[in-house]
PDB file of N, CA and C in Angstrom:
ATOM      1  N   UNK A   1      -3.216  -5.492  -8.351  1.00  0.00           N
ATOM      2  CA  UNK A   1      -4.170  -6.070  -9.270  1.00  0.00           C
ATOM      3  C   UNK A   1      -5.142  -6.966  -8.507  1.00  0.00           C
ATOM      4  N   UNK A   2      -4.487  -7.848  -7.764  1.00  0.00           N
ATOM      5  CA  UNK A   2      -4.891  -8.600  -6.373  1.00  0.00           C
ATOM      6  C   UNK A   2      -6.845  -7.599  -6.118  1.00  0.00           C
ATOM      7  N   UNK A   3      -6.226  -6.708  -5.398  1.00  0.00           N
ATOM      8  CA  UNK A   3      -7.238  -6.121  -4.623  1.00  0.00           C
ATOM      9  C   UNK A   3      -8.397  -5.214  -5.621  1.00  0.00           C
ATOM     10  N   UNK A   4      -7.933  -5.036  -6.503  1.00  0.00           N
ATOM     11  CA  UNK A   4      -8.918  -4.398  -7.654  1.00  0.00           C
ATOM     12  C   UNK A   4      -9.575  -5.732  -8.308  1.00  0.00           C
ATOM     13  N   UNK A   5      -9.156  -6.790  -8.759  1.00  0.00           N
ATOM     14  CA  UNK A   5     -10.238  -7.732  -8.804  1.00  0.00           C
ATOM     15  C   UNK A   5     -11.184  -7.971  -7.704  1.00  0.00           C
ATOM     16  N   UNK A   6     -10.588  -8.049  -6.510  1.00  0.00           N
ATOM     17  CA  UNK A   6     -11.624  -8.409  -5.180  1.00  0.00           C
ATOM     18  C   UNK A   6     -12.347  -7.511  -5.150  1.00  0.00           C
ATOM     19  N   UNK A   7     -11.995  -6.460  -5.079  1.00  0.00           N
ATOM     20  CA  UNK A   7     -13.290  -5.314  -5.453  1.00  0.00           C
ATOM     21  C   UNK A   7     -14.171  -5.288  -6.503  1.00  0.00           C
ATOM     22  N   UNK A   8     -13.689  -5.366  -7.514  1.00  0.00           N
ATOM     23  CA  UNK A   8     -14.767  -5.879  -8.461  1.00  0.00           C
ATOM     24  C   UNK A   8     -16.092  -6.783  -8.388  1.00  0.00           C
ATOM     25  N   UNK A   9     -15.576  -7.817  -7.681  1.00  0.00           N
ATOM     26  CA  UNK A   9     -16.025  -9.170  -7.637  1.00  0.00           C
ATOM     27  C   UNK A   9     -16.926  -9.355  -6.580  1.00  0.00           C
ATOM     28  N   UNK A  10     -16.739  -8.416  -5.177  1.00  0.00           N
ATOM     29  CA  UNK A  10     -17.328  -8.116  -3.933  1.00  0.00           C
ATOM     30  C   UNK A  10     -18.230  -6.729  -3.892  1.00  0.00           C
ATOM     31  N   UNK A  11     -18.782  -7.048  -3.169  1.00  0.00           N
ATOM     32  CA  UNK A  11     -19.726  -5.590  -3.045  1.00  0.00           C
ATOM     33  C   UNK A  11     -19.663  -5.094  -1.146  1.00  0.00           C
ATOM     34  N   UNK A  12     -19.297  -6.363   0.120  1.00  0.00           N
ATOM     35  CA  UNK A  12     -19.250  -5.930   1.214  1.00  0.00           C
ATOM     36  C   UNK A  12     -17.431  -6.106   1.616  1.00  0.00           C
ATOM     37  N   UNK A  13     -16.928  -6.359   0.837  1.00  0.00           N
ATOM     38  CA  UNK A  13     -15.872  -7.168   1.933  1.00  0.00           C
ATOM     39  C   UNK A  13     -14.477  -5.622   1.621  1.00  0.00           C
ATOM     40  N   UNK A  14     -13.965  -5.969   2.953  1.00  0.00           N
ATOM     41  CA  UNK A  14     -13.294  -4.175   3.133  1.00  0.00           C
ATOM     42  C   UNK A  14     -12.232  -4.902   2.180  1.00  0.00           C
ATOM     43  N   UNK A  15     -11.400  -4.237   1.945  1.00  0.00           N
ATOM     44  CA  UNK A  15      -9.850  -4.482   0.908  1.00  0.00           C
ATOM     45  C   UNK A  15      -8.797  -3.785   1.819  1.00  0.00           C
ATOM     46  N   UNK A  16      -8.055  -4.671   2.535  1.00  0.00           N
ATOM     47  CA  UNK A  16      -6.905  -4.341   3.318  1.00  0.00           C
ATOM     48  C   UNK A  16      -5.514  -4.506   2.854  1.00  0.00           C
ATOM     49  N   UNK A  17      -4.597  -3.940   3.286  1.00  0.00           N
ATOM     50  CA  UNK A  17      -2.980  -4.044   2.498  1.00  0.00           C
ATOM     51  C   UNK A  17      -2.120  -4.334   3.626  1.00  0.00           C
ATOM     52  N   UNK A  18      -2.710  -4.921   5.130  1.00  0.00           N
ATOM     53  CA  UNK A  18      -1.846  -5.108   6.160  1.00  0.00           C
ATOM     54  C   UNK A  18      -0.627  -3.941   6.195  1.00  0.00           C
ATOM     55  N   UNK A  19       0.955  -3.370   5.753  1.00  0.00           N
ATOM     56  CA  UNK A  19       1.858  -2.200   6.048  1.00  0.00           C
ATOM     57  C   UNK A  19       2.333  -2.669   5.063  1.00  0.00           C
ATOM     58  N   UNK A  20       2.235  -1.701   4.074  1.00  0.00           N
ATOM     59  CA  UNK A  20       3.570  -1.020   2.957  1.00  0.00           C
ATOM     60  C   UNK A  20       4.056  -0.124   3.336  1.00  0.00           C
ATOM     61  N   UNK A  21       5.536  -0.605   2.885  1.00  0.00           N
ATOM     62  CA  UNK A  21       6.766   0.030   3.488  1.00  0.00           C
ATOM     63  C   UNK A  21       6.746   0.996   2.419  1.00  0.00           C
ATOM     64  N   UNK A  22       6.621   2.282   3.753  1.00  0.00           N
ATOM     65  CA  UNK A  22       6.342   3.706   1.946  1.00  0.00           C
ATOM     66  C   UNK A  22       7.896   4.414   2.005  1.00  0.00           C
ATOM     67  N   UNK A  23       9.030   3.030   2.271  1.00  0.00           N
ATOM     68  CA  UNK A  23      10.045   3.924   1.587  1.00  0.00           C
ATOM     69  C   UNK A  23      10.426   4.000  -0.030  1.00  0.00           C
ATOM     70  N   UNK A  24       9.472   2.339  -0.116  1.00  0.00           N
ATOM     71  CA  UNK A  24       9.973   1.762  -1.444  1.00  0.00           C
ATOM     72  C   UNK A  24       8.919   2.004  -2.281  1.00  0.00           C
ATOM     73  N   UNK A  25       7.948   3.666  -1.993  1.00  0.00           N
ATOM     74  CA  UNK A  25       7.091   3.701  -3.356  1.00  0.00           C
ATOM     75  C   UNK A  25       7.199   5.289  -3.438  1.00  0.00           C
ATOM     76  N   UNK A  26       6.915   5.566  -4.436  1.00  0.00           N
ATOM     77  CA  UNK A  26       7.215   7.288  -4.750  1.00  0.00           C
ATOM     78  C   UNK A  26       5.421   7.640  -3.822  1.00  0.00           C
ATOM     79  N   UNK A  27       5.638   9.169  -3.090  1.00  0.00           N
ATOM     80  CA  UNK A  27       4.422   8.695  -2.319  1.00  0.00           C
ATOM     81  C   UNK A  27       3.094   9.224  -3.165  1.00  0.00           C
ATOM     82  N   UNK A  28       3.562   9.877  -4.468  1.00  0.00           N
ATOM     83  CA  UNK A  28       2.550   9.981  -5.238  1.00  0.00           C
ATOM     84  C   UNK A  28       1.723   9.377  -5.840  1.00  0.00           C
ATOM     85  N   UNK A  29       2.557   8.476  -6.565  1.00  0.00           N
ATOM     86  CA  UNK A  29       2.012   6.965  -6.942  1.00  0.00           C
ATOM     87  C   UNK A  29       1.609   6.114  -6.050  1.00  0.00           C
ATOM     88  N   UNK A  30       1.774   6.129  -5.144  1.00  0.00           N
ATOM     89  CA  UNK A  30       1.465   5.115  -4.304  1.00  0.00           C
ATOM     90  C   UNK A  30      -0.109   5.881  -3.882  1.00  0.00           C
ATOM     91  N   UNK A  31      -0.340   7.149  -3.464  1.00  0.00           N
ATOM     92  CA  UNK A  31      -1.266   8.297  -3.236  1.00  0.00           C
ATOM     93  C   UNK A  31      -2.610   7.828  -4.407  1.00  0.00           C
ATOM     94  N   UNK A  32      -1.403   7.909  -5.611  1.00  0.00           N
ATOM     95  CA  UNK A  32      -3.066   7.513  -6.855  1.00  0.00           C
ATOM     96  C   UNK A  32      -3.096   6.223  -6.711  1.00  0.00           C
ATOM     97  N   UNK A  33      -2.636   5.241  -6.798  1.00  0.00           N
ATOM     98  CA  UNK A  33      -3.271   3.981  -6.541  1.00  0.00           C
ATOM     99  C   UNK A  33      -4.152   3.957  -5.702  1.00  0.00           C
ATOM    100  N   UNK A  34      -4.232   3.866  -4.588  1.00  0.00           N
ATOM    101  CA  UNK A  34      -4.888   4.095  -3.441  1.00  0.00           C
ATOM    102  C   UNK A  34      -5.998   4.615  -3.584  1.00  0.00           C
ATOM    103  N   UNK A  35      -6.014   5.763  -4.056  1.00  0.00           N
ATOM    104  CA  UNK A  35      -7.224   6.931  -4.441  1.00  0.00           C
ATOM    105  C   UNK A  35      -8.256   5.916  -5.616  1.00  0.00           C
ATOM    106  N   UNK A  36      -7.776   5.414  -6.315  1.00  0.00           N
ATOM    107  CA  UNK A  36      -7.870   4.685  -7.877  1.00  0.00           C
ATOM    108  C   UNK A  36      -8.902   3.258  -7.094  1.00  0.00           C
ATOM    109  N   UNK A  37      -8.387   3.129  -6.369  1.00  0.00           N
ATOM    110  CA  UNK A  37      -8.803   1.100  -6.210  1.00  0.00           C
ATOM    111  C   UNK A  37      -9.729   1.590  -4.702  1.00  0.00           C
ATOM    112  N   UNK A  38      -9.874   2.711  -4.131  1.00  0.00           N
ATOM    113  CA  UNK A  38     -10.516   3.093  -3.405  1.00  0.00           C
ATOM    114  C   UNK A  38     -11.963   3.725  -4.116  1.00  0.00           C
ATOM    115  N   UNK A  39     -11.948   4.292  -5.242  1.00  0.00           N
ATOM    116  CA  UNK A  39     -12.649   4.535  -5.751  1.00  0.00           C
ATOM    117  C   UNK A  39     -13.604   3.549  -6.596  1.00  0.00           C
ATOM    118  N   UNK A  40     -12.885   2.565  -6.743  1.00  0.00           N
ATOM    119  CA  UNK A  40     -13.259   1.351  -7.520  1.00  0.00           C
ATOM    120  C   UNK A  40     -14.045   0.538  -6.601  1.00  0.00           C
ATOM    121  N   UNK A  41     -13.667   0.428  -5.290  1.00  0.00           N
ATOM    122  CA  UNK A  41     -13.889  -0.135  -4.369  1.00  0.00           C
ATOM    123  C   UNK A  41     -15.344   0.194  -3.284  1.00  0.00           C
ATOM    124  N   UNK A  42     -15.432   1.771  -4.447  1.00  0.00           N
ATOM    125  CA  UNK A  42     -16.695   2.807  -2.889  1.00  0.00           C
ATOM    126  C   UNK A  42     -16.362   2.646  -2.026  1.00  0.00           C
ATOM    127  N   UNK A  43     -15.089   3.043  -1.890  1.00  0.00           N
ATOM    128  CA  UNK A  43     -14.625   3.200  -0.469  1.00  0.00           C
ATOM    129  C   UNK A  43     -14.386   2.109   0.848  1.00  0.00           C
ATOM    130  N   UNK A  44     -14.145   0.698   0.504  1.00  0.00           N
ATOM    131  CA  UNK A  44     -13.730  -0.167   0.752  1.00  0.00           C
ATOM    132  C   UNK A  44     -12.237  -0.162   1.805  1.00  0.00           C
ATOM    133  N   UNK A  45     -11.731   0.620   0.708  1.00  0.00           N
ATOM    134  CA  UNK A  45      -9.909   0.398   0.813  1.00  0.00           C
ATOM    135  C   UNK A  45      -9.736   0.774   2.709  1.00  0.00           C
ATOM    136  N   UNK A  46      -8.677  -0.125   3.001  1.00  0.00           N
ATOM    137  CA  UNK A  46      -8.229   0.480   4.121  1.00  0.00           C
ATOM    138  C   UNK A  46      -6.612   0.208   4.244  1.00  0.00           C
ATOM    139  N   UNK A  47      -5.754   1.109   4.050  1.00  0.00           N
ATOM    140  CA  UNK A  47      -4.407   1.471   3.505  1.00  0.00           C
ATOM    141  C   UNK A  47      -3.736   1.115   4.693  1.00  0.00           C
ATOM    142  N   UNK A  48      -2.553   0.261   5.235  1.00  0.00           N
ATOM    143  CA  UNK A  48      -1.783   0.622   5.876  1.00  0.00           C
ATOM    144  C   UNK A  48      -0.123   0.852   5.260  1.00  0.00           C
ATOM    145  N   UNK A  49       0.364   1.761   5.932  1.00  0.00           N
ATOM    146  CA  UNK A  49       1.187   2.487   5.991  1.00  0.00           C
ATOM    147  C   UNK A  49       2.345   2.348   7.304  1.00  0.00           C
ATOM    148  N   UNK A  50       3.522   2.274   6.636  1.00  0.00           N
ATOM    149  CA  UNK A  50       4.608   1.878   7.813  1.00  0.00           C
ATOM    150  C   UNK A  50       6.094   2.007   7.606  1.00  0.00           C
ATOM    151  N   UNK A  51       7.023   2.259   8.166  1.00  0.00           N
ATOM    152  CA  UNK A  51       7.869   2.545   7.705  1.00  0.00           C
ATOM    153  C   UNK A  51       9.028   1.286   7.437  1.00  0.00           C
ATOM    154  N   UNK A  52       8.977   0.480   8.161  1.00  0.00           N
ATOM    155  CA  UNK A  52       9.614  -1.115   7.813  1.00  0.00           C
ATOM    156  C   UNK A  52      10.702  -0.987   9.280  1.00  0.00           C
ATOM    157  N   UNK A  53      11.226  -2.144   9.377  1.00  0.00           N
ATOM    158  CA  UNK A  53      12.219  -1.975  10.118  1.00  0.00           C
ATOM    159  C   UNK A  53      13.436  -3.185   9.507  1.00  0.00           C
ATOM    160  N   UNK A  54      13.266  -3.849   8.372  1.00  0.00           N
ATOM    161  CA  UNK A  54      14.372  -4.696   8.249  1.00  0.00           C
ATOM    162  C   UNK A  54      15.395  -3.660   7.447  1.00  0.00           C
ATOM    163  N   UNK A  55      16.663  -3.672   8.333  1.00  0.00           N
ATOM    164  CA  UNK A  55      17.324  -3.099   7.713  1.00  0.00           C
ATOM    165  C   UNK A  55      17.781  -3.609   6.162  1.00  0.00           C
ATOM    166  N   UNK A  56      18.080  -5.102   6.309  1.00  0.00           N
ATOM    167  CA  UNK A  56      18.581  -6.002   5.088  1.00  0.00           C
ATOM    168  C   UNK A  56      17.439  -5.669   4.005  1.00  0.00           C
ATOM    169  N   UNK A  57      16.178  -5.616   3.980  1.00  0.00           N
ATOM    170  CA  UNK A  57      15.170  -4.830   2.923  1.00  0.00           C
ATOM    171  C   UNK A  57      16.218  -2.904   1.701  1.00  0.00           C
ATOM    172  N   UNK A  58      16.257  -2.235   3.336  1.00  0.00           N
ATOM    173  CA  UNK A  58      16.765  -1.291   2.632  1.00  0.00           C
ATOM    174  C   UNK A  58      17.865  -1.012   2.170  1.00  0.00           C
ATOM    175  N   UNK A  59      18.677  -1.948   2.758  1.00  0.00           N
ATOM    176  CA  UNK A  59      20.487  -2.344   1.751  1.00  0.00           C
ATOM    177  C   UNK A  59      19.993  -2.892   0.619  1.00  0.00           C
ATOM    178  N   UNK A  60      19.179  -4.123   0.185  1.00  0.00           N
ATOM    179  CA  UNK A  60      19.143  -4.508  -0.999  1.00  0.00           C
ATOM    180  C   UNK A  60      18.761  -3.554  -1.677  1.00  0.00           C
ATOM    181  N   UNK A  61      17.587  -2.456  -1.258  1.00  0.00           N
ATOM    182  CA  UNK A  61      17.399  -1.588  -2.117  1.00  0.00           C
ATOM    183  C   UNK A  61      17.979  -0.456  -2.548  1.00  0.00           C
ATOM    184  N   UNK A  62      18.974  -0.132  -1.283  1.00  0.00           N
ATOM    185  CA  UNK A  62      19.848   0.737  -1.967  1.00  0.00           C
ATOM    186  C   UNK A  62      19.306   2.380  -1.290  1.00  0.00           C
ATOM    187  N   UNK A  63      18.728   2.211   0.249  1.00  0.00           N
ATOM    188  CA  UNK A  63      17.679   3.326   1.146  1.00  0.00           C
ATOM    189  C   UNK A  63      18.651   2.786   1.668  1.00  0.00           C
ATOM    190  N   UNK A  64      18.315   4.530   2.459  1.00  0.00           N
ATOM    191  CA  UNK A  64      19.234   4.080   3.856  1.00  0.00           C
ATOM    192  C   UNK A  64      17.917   4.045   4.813  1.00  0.00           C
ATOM    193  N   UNK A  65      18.040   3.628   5.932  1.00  0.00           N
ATOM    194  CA  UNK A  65      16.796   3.687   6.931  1.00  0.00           C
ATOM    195  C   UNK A  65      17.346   4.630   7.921  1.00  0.00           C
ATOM    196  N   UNK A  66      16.393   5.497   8.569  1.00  0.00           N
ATOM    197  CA  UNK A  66      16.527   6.540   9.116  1.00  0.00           C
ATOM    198  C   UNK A  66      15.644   6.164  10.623  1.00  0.00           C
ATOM    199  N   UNK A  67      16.782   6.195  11.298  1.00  0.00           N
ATOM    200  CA  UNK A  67      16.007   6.368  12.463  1.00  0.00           C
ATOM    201  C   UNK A  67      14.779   7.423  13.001  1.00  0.00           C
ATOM    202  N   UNK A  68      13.776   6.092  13.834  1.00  0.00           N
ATOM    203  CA  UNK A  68      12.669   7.376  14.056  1.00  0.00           C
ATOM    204  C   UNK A  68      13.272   8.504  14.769  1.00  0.00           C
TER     205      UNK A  68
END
């Protein structure tokens, strides 16, 4: 919601997400958001993407983490 107001509100400034951990989003949804607030944005968005490395993240969630 964060970054779709800033887009709104801005007309130069890029919209960054520093690394979401894309174990913890379905990658479709995560695919249309992106697409959605990029579009909102004219192309603003700049997505990062990462796989995480705290293991204690993916025990609470209930992932296993997979080695690269």
């Amino acid at each position: 919601i964060a970054l779709a107001v800033t887009a709104e509100a801005t007309r130069d400034l890029r919209l960054t997400t520093l690394v979401l951990g894309n174990d913890f989003r379905h990658p479709l949804f995560l695919a249309k958001q992106a697409a959605t607030l990029d579009l909102l944005s004219d192309g603003r968005l700049e997505l990062g993407l990462g796989a995480g490395w705290k293991t204690s993240d993916y025990d609470q969630s209930g992932i296993s983490l997979d080695s690269p």
